[in-house]
């Protein structure tokens, strides 16, 4: 029993970080219309900025390090959107062009991080072993608990905002940008705000992962791929569905790693993604056929 509780706790902690990444990808895709792979780079930038602040001032300034890392990711996201994506959107670039541009921007960010900080892995936290808290027969570190509650707080705030009246502009732009512009909504500004918001969520995810593992310039790519998988699985139900899919995928990965080995974790995610897409495609085909018969 304790093993299953431990597996569930590990899945929830990992899922909270993945939910931040998939939520940030969902915000950009819904408002701006493409998969923004720069999220992977901003994930890394925030972690390394937090590492720099923590190294300079010590672990007692961890709150400052987290805030500084998130702020740096938000600023970088705003700059990239303003100098690259906004211009491409203004030129009516397709989603494929924006995807390739994001991939190029991610490569640039990754190489810049490697030049500044080197290719060697570093640790955001000090070498001291974190304290362990017993919980329902399992064990979880205080760092993991802090990461989980910070991530869940950011996710809850995003969910509440997207359900409030102040999110009306975001939802209008997500549904129909051209109609939103006709209605007088500043579409470009809303899209830029979505990019900054998404960058902040991704940056927080990178910092929280860095608190529990090693940092490397390539650390954001796997998280972005898993985030895209969660987005594709849960997008039918909006941000809540994406977040739920992220937690489900993380628990699945933990179970697969325990039963079959860690090398099957990513395989299980994309097998589930393939099955979900096949089922969705079959339902859409069946619905279209029923409509023609009617």
PDB file of C-alpha atoms in Angstrom:
ATOM      1  CA  UNK A   1       0.000   0.000   0.000  1.00  0.00           C
ATOM      2  CA  UNK A   2       2.787   2.431   0.923  1.00  0.00           C
ATOM      3  CA  UNK A   3       4.382   1.889  -2.489  1.00  0.00           C
ATOM      4  CA  UNK A   4       1.198   2.983  -4.270  1.00  0.00           C
ATOM      5  CA  UNK A   5       0.859   6.033  -2.028  1.00  0.00           C
ATOM      6  CA  UNK A   6       4.477   6.930  -2.781  1.00  0.00           C
ATOM      7  CA  UNK A   7       3.819   6.494  -6.499  1.00  0.00           C
ATOM      8  CA  UNK A   8       0.750   8.735  -6.286  1.00  0.00           C
ATOM      9  CA  UNK A   9       2.609  11.430  -4.349  1.00  0.00           C
ATOM     10  CA  UNK A  10       5.502  11.388  -6.833  1.00  0.00           C
ATOM     11  CA  UNK A  11       3.021  11.631  -9.693  1.00  0.00           C
ATOM     12  CA  UNK A  12       1.204  14.580  -8.129  1.00  0.00           C
ATOM     13  CA  UNK A  13       4.431  16.480  -7.469  1.00  0.00           C
ATOM     14  CA  UNK A  14       5.732  15.878 -10.996  1.00  0.00           C
ATOM     15  CA  UNK A  15       2.277  16.535 -12.420  1.00  0.00           C
ATOM     16  CA  UNK A  16       2.082  19.976 -10.829  1.00  0.00           C
ATOM     17  CA  UNK A  17       5.137  21.085 -12.806  1.00  0.00           C
ATOM     18  CA  UNK A  18       3.863  19.494 -16.004  1.00  0.00           C
ATOM     19  CA  UNK A  19       0.495  21.183 -15.478  1.00  0.00           C
ATOM     20  CA  UNK A  20       2.252  24.556 -15.445  1.00  0.00           C
ATOM     21  CA  UNK A  21       4.017  23.775 -18.724  1.00  0.00           C
ATOM     22  CA  UNK A  22       0.950  22.370 -20.468  1.00  0.00           C
ATOM     23  CA  UNK A  23      -1.126  25.288 -19.168  1.00  0.00           C
ATOM     24  CA  UNK A  24       1.346  27.784 -20.610  1.00  0.00           C
ATOM     25  CA  UNK A  25       1.284  25.993 -23.967  1.00  0.00           C
ATOM     26  CA  UNK A  26      -2.521  26.008 -23.872  1.00  0.00           C
ATOM     27  CA  UNK A  27      -2.645  29.771 -23.271  1.00  0.00           C
ATOM     28  CA  UNK A  28      -0.374  30.524 -26.223  1.00  0.00           C
ATOM     29  CA  UNK A  29      -2.073  28.085 -28.548  1.00  0.00           C
ATOM     30  CA  UNK A  30      -5.597  29.218 -27.718  1.00  0.00           C
ATOM     31  CA  UNK A  31      -4.877  32.951 -27.970  1.00  0.00           C
ATOM     32  CA  UNK A  32      -2.020  33.027 -30.485  1.00  0.00           C
ATOM     33  CA  UNK A  33      -2.777  29.933 -32.557  1.00  0.00           C
ATOM     34  CA  UNK A  34       0.415  27.856 -32.455  1.00  0.00           C
ATOM     35  CA  UNK A  35       2.611  25.580 -30.340  1.00  0.00           C
ATOM     36  CA  UNK A  36       5.206  27.933 -28.835  1.00  0.00           C
ATOM     37  CA  UNK A  37       8.401  25.936 -28.372  1.00  0.00           C
ATOM     38  CA  UNK A  38      10.148  28.938 -26.825  1.00  0.00           C
ATOM     39  CA  UNK A  39       8.333  27.818 -23.667  1.00  0.00           C
ATOM     40  CA  UNK A  40      11.057  25.165 -23.322  1.00  0.00           C
ATOM     41  CA  UNK A  41      13.734  27.854 -23.462  1.00  0.00           C
ATOM     42  CA  UNK A  42      11.978  30.160 -20.987  1.00  0.00           C
ATOM     43  CA  UNK A  43      11.603  27.151 -18.665  1.00  0.00           C
ATOM     44  CA  UNK A  44      15.409  26.905 -18.683  1.00  0.00           C
ATOM     45  CA  UNK A  45      16.129  30.646 -18.482  1.00  0.00           C
ATOM     46  CA  UNK A  46      14.064  31.072 -15.319  1.00  0.00           C
ATOM     47  CA  UNK A  47      15.811  28.152 -13.613  1.00  0.00           C
ATOM     48  CA  UNK A  48      19.279  29.516 -14.390  1.00  0.00           C
ATOM     49  CA  UNK A  49      18.402  33.066 -13.331  1.00  0.00           C
ATOM     50  CA  UNK A  50      17.097  31.649 -10.037  1.00  0.00           C
ATOM     51  CA  UNK A  51      20.324  29.643  -9.757  1.00  0.00           C
ATOM     52  CA  UNK A  52      22.400  32.811 -10.254  1.00  0.00           C
ATOM     53  CA  UNK A  53      20.463  34.696  -7.571  1.00  0.00           C
ATOM     54  CA  UNK A  54      20.604  31.744  -5.162  1.00  0.00           C
ATOM     55  CA  UNK A  55      24.350  31.379  -5.742  1.00  0.00           C
ATOM     56  CA  UNK A  56      24.945  35.071  -5.109  1.00  0.00           C
ATOM     57  CA  UNK A  57      22.785  35.436  -1.977  1.00  0.00           C
ATOM     58  CA  UNK A  58      22.346  31.878  -0.646  1.00  0.00           C
ATOM     59  CA  UNK A  59      19.364  29.585  -0.140  1.00  0.00           C
ATOM     60  CA  UNK A  60      17.823  31.918   2.431  1.00  0.00           C
ATOM     61  CA  UNK A  61      16.984  34.218  -0.491  1.00  0.00           C
ATOM     62  CA  UNK A  62      15.121  31.475  -2.337  1.00  0.00           C
ATOM     63  CA  UNK A  63      11.900  33.517  -2.559  1.00  0.00           C
ATOM     64  CA  UNK A  64      13.858  36.308  -4.248  1.00  0.00           C
ATOM     65  CA  UNK A  65      15.428  33.738  -6.578  1.00  0.00           C
ATOM     66  CA  UNK A  66      12.011  32.334  -7.556  1.00  0.00           C
ATOM     67  CA  UNK A  67      10.557  35.814  -8.123  1.00  0.00           C
ATOM     68  CA  UNK A  68      13.609  36.897 -10.124  1.00  0.00           C
ATOM     69  CA  UNK A  69      13.517  33.795 -12.302  1.00  0.00           C
ATOM     70  CA  UNK A  70       9.792  34.167 -13.066  1.00  0.00           C
ATOM     71  CA  UNK A  71      10.272  37.867 -13.824  1.00  0.00           C
ATOM     72  CA  UNK A  72      13.172  37.103 -16.175  1.00  0.00           C
ATOM     73  CA  UNK A  73      11.064  34.499 -18.026  1.00  0.00           C
ATOM     74  CA  UNK A  74       8.160  36.957 -18.337  1.00  0.00           C
ATOM     75  CA  UNK A  75      10.452  39.684 -19.697  1.00  0.00           C
ATOM     76  CA  UNK A  76      12.078  37.281 -22.151  1.00  0.00           C
ATOM     77  CA  UNK A  77       8.664  36.033 -23.275  1.00  0.00           C
ATOM     78  CA  UNK A  78       7.457  39.599 -23.851  1.00  0.00           C
ATOM     79  CA  UNK A  79      10.597  40.493 -25.799  1.00  0.00           C
ATOM     80  CA  UNK A  80      10.422  37.397 -28.019  1.00  0.00           C
ATOM     81  CA  UNK A  81       6.724  37.920 -28.704  1.00  0.00           C
ATOM     82  CA  UNK A  82       7.216  41.597 -29.525  1.00  0.00           C
ATOM     83  CA  UNK A  83      10.263  41.208 -31.752  1.00  0.00           C
ATOM     84  CA  UNK A  84       9.388  37.936 -33.482  1.00  0.00           C
ATOM     85  CA  UNK A  85       5.899  36.502 -33.154  1.00  0.00           C
ATOM     86  CA  UNK A  86       3.927  39.758 -33.280  1.00  0.00           C
ATOM     87  CA  UNK A  87       5.622  40.687 -36.533  1.00  0.00           C
ATOM     88  CA  UNK A  88       4.940  37.257 -37.982  1.00  0.00           C
ATOM     89  CA  UNK A  89       1.301  37.378 -36.881  1.00  0.00           C
ATOM     90  CA  UNK A  90       0.983  40.820 -38.441  1.00  0.00           C
ATOM     91  CA  UNK A  91       2.214  39.322 -41.704  1.00  0.00           C
ATOM     92  CA  UNK A  92      -0.461  36.601 -41.473  1.00  0.00           C
ATOM     93  CA  UNK A  93       2.122  33.854 -40.950  1.00  0.00           C
ATOM     94  CA  UNK A  94       0.686  30.348 -40.655  1.00  0.00           C
ATOM     95  CA  UNK A  95       0.871  28.221 -37.527  1.00  0.00           C
ATOM     96  CA  UNK A  96       3.583  26.111 -39.167  1.00  0.00           C
ATOM     97  CA  UNK A  97       5.793  29.161 -39.736  1.00  0.00           C
ATOM     98  CA  UNK A  98       5.272  30.292 -36.142  1.00  0.00           C
ATOM     99  CA  UNK A  99       6.138  26.786 -34.919  1.00  0.00           C
ATOM    100  CA  UNK A 100       9.421  26.779 -36.881  1.00  0.00           C
ATOM    101  CA  UNK A 101      10.229  30.293 -35.672  1.00  0.00           C
ATOM    102  CA  UNK A 102       9.634  29.144 -32.088  1.00  0.00           C
ATOM    103  CA  UNK A 103      11.921  26.166 -32.619  1.00  0.00           C
ATOM    104  CA  UNK A 104      14.669  28.482 -33.886  1.00  0.00           C
ATOM    105  CA  UNK A 105      14.189  30.839 -30.932  1.00  0.00           C
ATOM    106  CA  UNK A 106      14.394  27.890 -28.543  1.00  0.00           C
ATOM    107  CA  UNK A 107      17.672  26.741 -30.110  1.00  0.00           C
ATOM    108  CA  UNK A 108      19.076  30.254 -29.732  1.00  0.00           C
ATOM    109  CA  UNK A 109      18.029  30.443 -26.078  1.00  0.00           C
ATOM    110  CA  UNK A 110      19.493  27.012 -25.333  1.00  0.00           C
ATOM    111  CA  UNK A 111      22.843  27.900 -26.913  1.00  0.00           C
ATOM    112  CA  UNK A 112      22.992  31.258 -25.109  1.00  0.00           C
ATOM    113  CA  UNK A 113      22.367  29.528 -21.768  1.00  0.00           C
ATOM    114  CA  UNK A 114      25.118  27.002 -22.575  1.00  0.00           C
ATOM    115  CA  UNK A 115      27.546  29.811 -23.452  1.00  0.00           C
ATOM    116  CA  UNK A 116      26.830  31.795 -20.285  1.00  0.00           C
ATOM    117  CA  UNK A 117      26.571  28.932 -17.775  1.00  0.00           C
ATOM    118  CA  UNK A 118      28.367  26.056 -19.518  1.00  0.00           C
ATOM    119  CA  UNK A 119      27.174  22.569 -20.411  1.00  0.00           C
ATOM    120  CA  UNK A 120      27.834  21.031 -16.994  1.00  0.00           C
ATOM    121  CA  UNK A 121      24.845  20.343 -14.769  1.00  0.00           C
ATOM    122  CA  UNK A 122      24.429  22.532 -11.690  1.00  0.00           C
ATOM    123  CA  UNK A 123      22.101  22.441  -8.697  1.00  0.00           C
ATOM    124  CA  UNK A 124      19.698  25.209  -7.710  1.00  0.00           C
ATOM    125  CA  UNK A 125      19.563  24.042  -4.105  1.00  0.00           C
ATOM    126  CA  UNK A 126      22.491  23.587  -1.711  1.00  0.00           C
ATOM    127  CA  UNK A 127      24.171  20.210  -1.338  1.00  0.00           C
ATOM    128  CA  UNK A 128      22.550  19.661   2.065  1.00  0.00           C
ATOM    129  CA  UNK A 129      20.024  16.822   2.090  1.00  0.00           C
ATOM    130  CA  UNK A 130      16.429  18.167   2.254  1.00  0.00           C
ATOM    131  CA  UNK A 131      14.298  17.198   5.223  1.00  0.00           C
ATOM    132  CA  UNK A 132      11.818  14.362   4.671  1.00  0.00           C
ATOM    133  CA  UNK A 133       8.197  14.382   5.827  1.00  0.00           C
ATOM    134  CA  UNK A 134       6.301  11.078   6.375  1.00  0.00           C
ATOM    135  CA  UNK A 135       2.859  11.152   4.791  1.00  0.00           C
ATOM    136  CA  UNK A 136       0.369   8.245   4.748  1.00  0.00           C
ATOM    137  CA  UNK A 137       3.181   5.736   4.989  1.00  0.00           C
ATOM    138  CA  UNK A 138       5.157   7.374   2.163  1.00  0.00           C
ATOM    139  CA  UNK A 139       7.972   9.924   2.274  1.00  0.00           C
ATOM    140  CA  UNK A 140       8.126  13.301   0.600  1.00  0.00           C
ATOM    141  CA  UNK A 141      10.719  16.066   0.891  1.00  0.00           C
ATOM    142  CA  UNK A 142       9.855  19.538   2.098  1.00  0.00           C
ATOM    143  CA  UNK A 143      11.168  20.917  -1.216  1.00  0.00           C
ATOM    144  CA  UNK A 144       8.686  18.738  -3.105  1.00  0.00           C
ATOM    145  CA  UNK A 145       5.832  19.904  -0.878  1.00  0.00           C
ATOM    146  CA  UNK A 146       6.750  23.556  -1.399  1.00  0.00           C
ATOM    147  CA  UNK A 147       6.999  23.005  -5.156  1.00  0.00           C
ATOM    148  CA  UNK A 148       3.622  21.277  -5.241  1.00  0.00           C
ATOM    149  CA  UNK A 149       1.809  24.034  -3.337  1.00  0.00           C
ATOM    150  CA  UNK A 150       3.449  26.827  -5.362  1.00  0.00           C
ATOM    151  CA  UNK A 151       2.534  25.117  -8.629  1.00  0.00           C
ATOM    152  CA  UNK A 152      -1.031  24.369  -7.513  1.00  0.00           C
ATOM    153  CA  UNK A 153      -1.478  27.978  -6.385  1.00  0.00           C
ATOM    154  CA  UNK A 154      -0.413  29.266  -9.817  1.00  0.00           C
ATOM    155  CA  UNK A 155      -2.628  26.709 -11.577  1.00  0.00           C
ATOM    156  CA  UNK A 156      -5.632  27.587  -9.386  1.00  0.00           C
ATOM    157  CA  UNK A 157      -5.105  31.308 -10.008  1.00  0.00           C
ATOM    158  CA  UNK A 158      -5.019  30.668 -13.770  1.00  0.00           C
ATOM    159  CA  UNK A 159      -8.161  28.534 -13.651  1.00  0.00           C
ATOM    160  CA  UNK A 160     -10.040  31.138 -11.615  1.00  0.00           C
ATOM    161  CA  UNK A 161      -8.947  33.937 -13.921  1.00  0.00           C
ATOM    162  CA  UNK A 162     -10.026  32.056 -17.043  1.00  0.00           C
ATOM    163  CA  UNK A 163     -13.473  31.584 -15.485  1.00  0.00           C
ATOM    164  CA  UNK A 164     -13.858  35.205 -14.382  1.00  0.00           C
ATOM    165  CA  UNK A 165     -15.335  38.140 -16.237  1.00  0.00           C
ATOM    166  CA  UNK A 166     -11.902  39.736 -16.644  1.00  0.00           C
ATOM    167  CA  UNK A 167     -10.861  36.852 -18.875  1.00  0.00           C
ATOM    168  CA  UNK A 168     -13.531  37.780 -21.432  1.00  0.00           C
ATOM    169  CA  UNK A 169     -11.006  39.393 -23.760  1.00  0.00           C
ATOM    170  CA  UNK A 170      -8.792  36.300 -23.672  1.00  0.00           C
ATOM    171  CA  UNK A 171     -11.720  34.037 -24.448  1.00  0.00           C
ATOM    172  CA  UNK A 172     -12.957  36.280 -27.276  1.00  0.00           C
ATOM    173  CA  UNK A 173      -9.513  36.319 -28.903  1.00  0.00           C
ATOM    174  CA  UNK A 174      -9.188  32.563 -28.409  1.00  0.00           C
ATOM    175  CA  UNK A 175     -12.575  31.921 -30.055  1.00  0.00           C
ATOM    176  CA  UNK A 176     -12.360  34.328 -33.004  1.00  0.00           C
ATOM    177  CA  UNK A 177      -9.535  36.921 -33.276  1.00  0.00           C
ATOM    178  CA  UNK A 178     -11.083  38.669 -36.297  1.00  0.00           C
ATOM    179  CA  UNK A 179     -14.472  39.088 -34.627  1.00  0.00           C
ATOM    180  CA  UNK A 180     -12.730  40.255 -31.441  1.00  0.00           C
ATOM    181  CA  UNK A 181     -10.920  42.949 -33.442  1.00  0.00           C
ATOM    182  CA  UNK A 182     -14.211  44.063 -34.988  1.00  0.00           C
ATOM    183  CA  UNK A 183     -15.678  44.343 -31.488  1.00  0.00           C
ATOM    184  CA  UNK A 184     -12.861  46.709 -30.527  1.00  0.00           C
ATOM    185  CA  UNK A 185     -10.735  44.306 -28.493  1.00  0.00           C
ATOM    186  CA  UNK A 186      -6.972  45.038 -28.827  1.00  0.00           C
ATOM    187  CA  UNK A 187      -6.073  41.584 -30.142  1.00  0.00           C
ATOM    188  CA  UNK A 188      -2.305  42.197 -30.348  1.00  0.00           C
ATOM    189  CA  UNK A 189      -2.184  43.375 -26.732  1.00  0.00           C
ATOM    190  CA  UNK A 190      -4.208  40.410 -25.506  1.00  0.00           C
ATOM    191  CA  UNK A 191      -1.942  38.013 -27.410  1.00  0.00           C
ATOM    192  CA  UNK A 192       1.138  39.650 -25.892  1.00  0.00           C
ATOM    193  CA  UNK A 193      -0.371  39.344 -22.399  1.00  0.00           C
ATOM    194  CA  UNK A 194      -1.080  35.667 -23.058  1.00  0.00           C
ATOM    195  CA  UNK A 195       2.560  35.185 -24.082  1.00  0.00           C
ATOM    196  CA  UNK A 196       3.820  36.877 -20.897  1.00  0.00           C
ATOM    197  CA  UNK A 197       1.434  34.890 -18.720  1.00  0.00           C
ATOM    198  CA  UNK A 198       2.489  31.639 -20.385  1.00  0.00           C
ATOM    199  CA  UNK A 199       6.173  32.544 -19.995  1.00  0.00           C
ATOM    200  CA  UNK A 200       5.657  33.187 -16.271  1.00  0.00           C
ATOM    201  CA  UNK A 201       3.998  29.791 -15.766  1.00  0.00           C
ATOM    202  CA  UNK A 202       6.742  28.023 -17.722  1.00  0.00           C
ATOM    203  CA  UNK A 203       9.426  29.891 -15.789  1.00  0.00           C
ATOM    204  CA  UNK A 204       7.908  28.864 -12.461  1.00  0.00           C
ATOM    205  CA  UNK A 205       7.804  25.247 -13.683  1.00  0.00           C
ATOM    206  CA  UNK A 206      11.494  25.382 -14.588  1.00  0.00           C
ATOM    207  CA  UNK A 207      12.459  26.770 -11.194  1.00  0.00           C
ATOM    208  CA  UNK A 208      10.402  24.181  -9.319  1.00  0.00           C
ATOM    209  CA  UNK A 209      11.954  21.365 -11.333  1.00  0.00           C
ATOM    210  CA  UNK A 210      15.402  22.834 -10.669  1.00  0.00           C
ATOM    211  CA  UNK A 211      14.734  22.769  -6.933  1.00  0.00           C
ATOM    212  CA  UNK A 212      14.381  18.988  -7.106  1.00  0.00           C
ATOM    213  CA  UNK A 213      16.888  18.027  -9.833  1.00  0.00           C
ATOM    214  CA  UNK A 214      19.939  19.204 -11.745  1.00  0.00           C
ATOM    215  CA  UNK A 215      19.891  22.098 -14.217  1.00  0.00           C
ATOM    216  CA  UNK A 216      21.125  21.739 -17.789  1.00  0.00           C
ATOM    217  CA  UNK A 217      20.645  23.867 -20.940  1.00  0.00           C
ATOM    218  CA  UNK A 218      18.466  21.111 -22.463  1.00  0.00           C
ATOM    219  CA  UNK A 219      16.251  20.637 -19.395  1.00  0.00           C
ATOM    220  CA  UNK A 220      13.127  22.242 -20.857  1.00  0.00           C
ATOM    221  CA  UNK A 221      12.684  20.183 -24.012  1.00  0.00           C
ATOM    222  CA  UNK A 222      11.279  16.966 -22.511  1.00  0.00           C
ATOM    223  CA  UNK A 223       8.898  18.967 -20.334  1.00  0.00           C
ATOM    224  CA  UNK A 224       7.650  20.859 -23.395  1.00  0.00           C
ATOM    225  CA  UNK A 225       7.056  17.621 -25.320  1.00  0.00           C
ATOM    226  CA  UNK A 226       5.121  16.100 -22.418  1.00  0.00           C
ATOM    227  CA  UNK A 227       3.238  19.378 -22.065  1.00  0.00           C
ATOM    228  CA  UNK A 228       2.198  19.225 -25.724  1.00  0.00           C
ATOM    229  CA  UNK A 229       0.975  15.663 -25.170  1.00  0.00           C
ATOM    230  CA  UNK A 230      -1.126  16.765 -22.177  1.00  0.00           C
ATOM    231  CA  UNK A 231      -2.453  19.690 -24.215  1.00  0.00           C
ATOM    232  CA  UNK A 232      -3.535  17.473 -27.110  1.00  0.00           C
ATOM    233  CA  UNK A 233      -5.223  14.983 -24.778  1.00  0.00           C
ATOM    234  CA  UNK A 234      -7.092  17.472 -22.601  1.00  0.00           C
ATOM    235  CA  UNK A 235      -7.686  20.481 -24.864  1.00  0.00           C
ATOM    236  CA  UNK A 236     -11.355  19.573 -25.494  1.00  0.00           C
ATOM    237  CA  UNK A 237     -12.162  20.615 -21.906  1.00  0.00           C
ATOM    238  CA  UNK A 238     -10.129  23.819 -21.880  1.00  0.00           C
ATOM    239  CA  UNK A 239      -7.465  24.701 -19.339  1.00  0.00           C
ATOM    240  CA  UNK A 240      -9.009  22.433 -16.683  1.00  0.00           C
ATOM    241  CA  UNK A 241      -8.841  19.461 -19.066  1.00  0.00           C
ATOM    242  CA  UNK A 242      -5.216  20.207 -19.935  1.00  0.00           C
ATOM    243  CA  UNK A 243      -4.254  20.418 -16.257  1.00  0.00           C
ATOM    244  CA  UNK A 244      -6.092  17.167 -15.496  1.00  0.00           C
ATOM    245  CA  UNK A 245      -4.344  15.436 -18.400  1.00  0.00           C
ATOM    246  CA  UNK A 246      -0.967  16.646 -17.114  1.00  0.00           C
ATOM    247  CA  UNK A 247      -1.556  15.121 -13.663  1.00  0.00           C
ATOM    248  CA  UNK A 248      -2.834  11.896 -15.252  1.00  0.00           C
ATOM    249  CA  UNK A 249       0.199  11.590 -17.520  1.00  0.00           C
ATOM    250  CA  UNK A 250       2.606  12.146 -14.640  1.00  0.00           C
ATOM    251  CA  UNK A 251       0.957   9.472 -12.510  1.00  0.00           C
ATOM    252  CA  UNK A 252       1.039   7.134 -15.526  1.00  0.00           C
ATOM    253  CA  UNK A 253       4.759   7.806 -15.992  1.00  0.00           C
ATOM    254  CA  UNK A 254       5.480   7.026 -12.349  1.00  0.00           C
ATOM    255  CA  UNK A 255       3.506   3.766 -12.554  1.00  0.00           C
ATOM    256  CA  UNK A 256       5.221   2.699 -15.784  1.00  0.00           C
ATOM    257  CA  UNK A 257       8.659   3.499 -14.371  1.00  0.00           C
ATOM    258  CA  UNK A 258       7.924   1.429 -11.273  1.00  0.00           C
ATOM    259  CA  UNK A 259       6.534  -1.544 -13.200  1.00  0.00           C
ATOM    260  CA  UNK A 260       8.698  -1.601 -16.347  1.00  0.00           C
ATOM    261  CA  UNK A 261      11.591   0.841 -15.895  1.00  0.00           C
ATOM    262  CA  UNK A 262      12.181   4.538 -16.519  1.00  0.00           C
ATOM    263  CA  UNK A 263      13.057   3.963 -20.199  1.00  0.00           C
ATOM    264  CA  UNK A 264       9.348   3.328 -20.886  1.00  0.00           C
ATOM    265  CA  UNK A 265       8.055   6.548 -19.331  1.00  0.00           C
ATOM    266  CA  UNK A 266       8.012   8.717 -22.452  1.00  0.00           C
ATOM    267  CA  UNK A 267       6.876   5.784 -24.591  1.00  0.00           C
ATOM    268  CA  UNK A 268       3.797   5.347 -22.404  1.00  0.00           C
ATOM    269  CA  UNK A 269       2.900   9.026 -22.775  1.00  0.00           C
ATOM    270  CA  UNK A 270       2.932   8.968 -26.540  1.00  0.00           C
ATOM    271  CA  UNK A 271       1.139   5.616 -26.742  1.00  0.00           C
ATOM    272  CA  UNK A 272      -1.648   7.146 -24.655  1.00  0.00           C
ATOM    273  CA  UNK A 273      -1.588  10.267 -26.832  1.00  0.00           C
ATOM    274  CA  UNK A 274      -1.901   8.174 -29.977  1.00  0.00           C
ATOM    275  CA  UNK A 275      -4.838   6.239 -28.526  1.00  0.00           C
ATOM    276  CA  UNK A 276      -6.572   9.466 -27.457  1.00  0.00           C
ATOM    277  CA  UNK A 277      -6.157  10.989 -30.920  1.00  0.00           C
ATOM    278  CA  UNK A 278      -7.430   7.818 -32.595  1.00  0.00           C
ATOM    279  CA  UNK A 279     -10.509   7.715 -30.347  1.00  0.00           C
ATOM    280  CA  UNK A 280     -11.190  11.410 -30.948  1.00  0.00           C
ATOM    281  CA  UNK A 281     -10.780  10.970 -34.677  1.00  0.00           C
ATOM    282  CA  UNK A 282     -13.146   7.988 -34.681  1.00  0.00           C
ATOM    283  CA  UNK A 283     -15.778   9.975 -32.765  1.00  0.00           C
ATOM    284  CA  UNK A 284     -15.522  12.912 -35.162  1.00  0.00           C
ATOM    285  CA  UNK A 285     -15.767  10.587 -38.178  1.00  0.00           C
ATOM    286  CA  UNK A 286     -18.759   8.817 -36.652  1.00  0.00           C
ATOM    287  CA  UNK A 287     -20.449  12.144 -35.877  1.00  0.00           C
ATOM    288  CA  UNK A 288     -19.899  13.414 -39.402  1.00  0.00           C
ATOM    289  CA  UNK A 289     -21.271  10.187 -40.878  1.00  0.00           C
ATOM    290  CA  UNK A 290     -24.357  10.346 -38.645  1.00  0.00           C
ATOM    291  CA  UNK A 291     -24.901  13.944 -39.745  1.00  0.00           C
ATOM    292  CA  UNK A 292     -24.796  12.974 -43.419  1.00  0.00           C
ATOM    293  CA  UNK A 293     -27.245  10.123 -42.855  1.00  0.00           C
ATOM    294  CA  UNK A 294     -29.614  12.435 -41.008  1.00  0.00           C
TER     295      UNK A 294
END
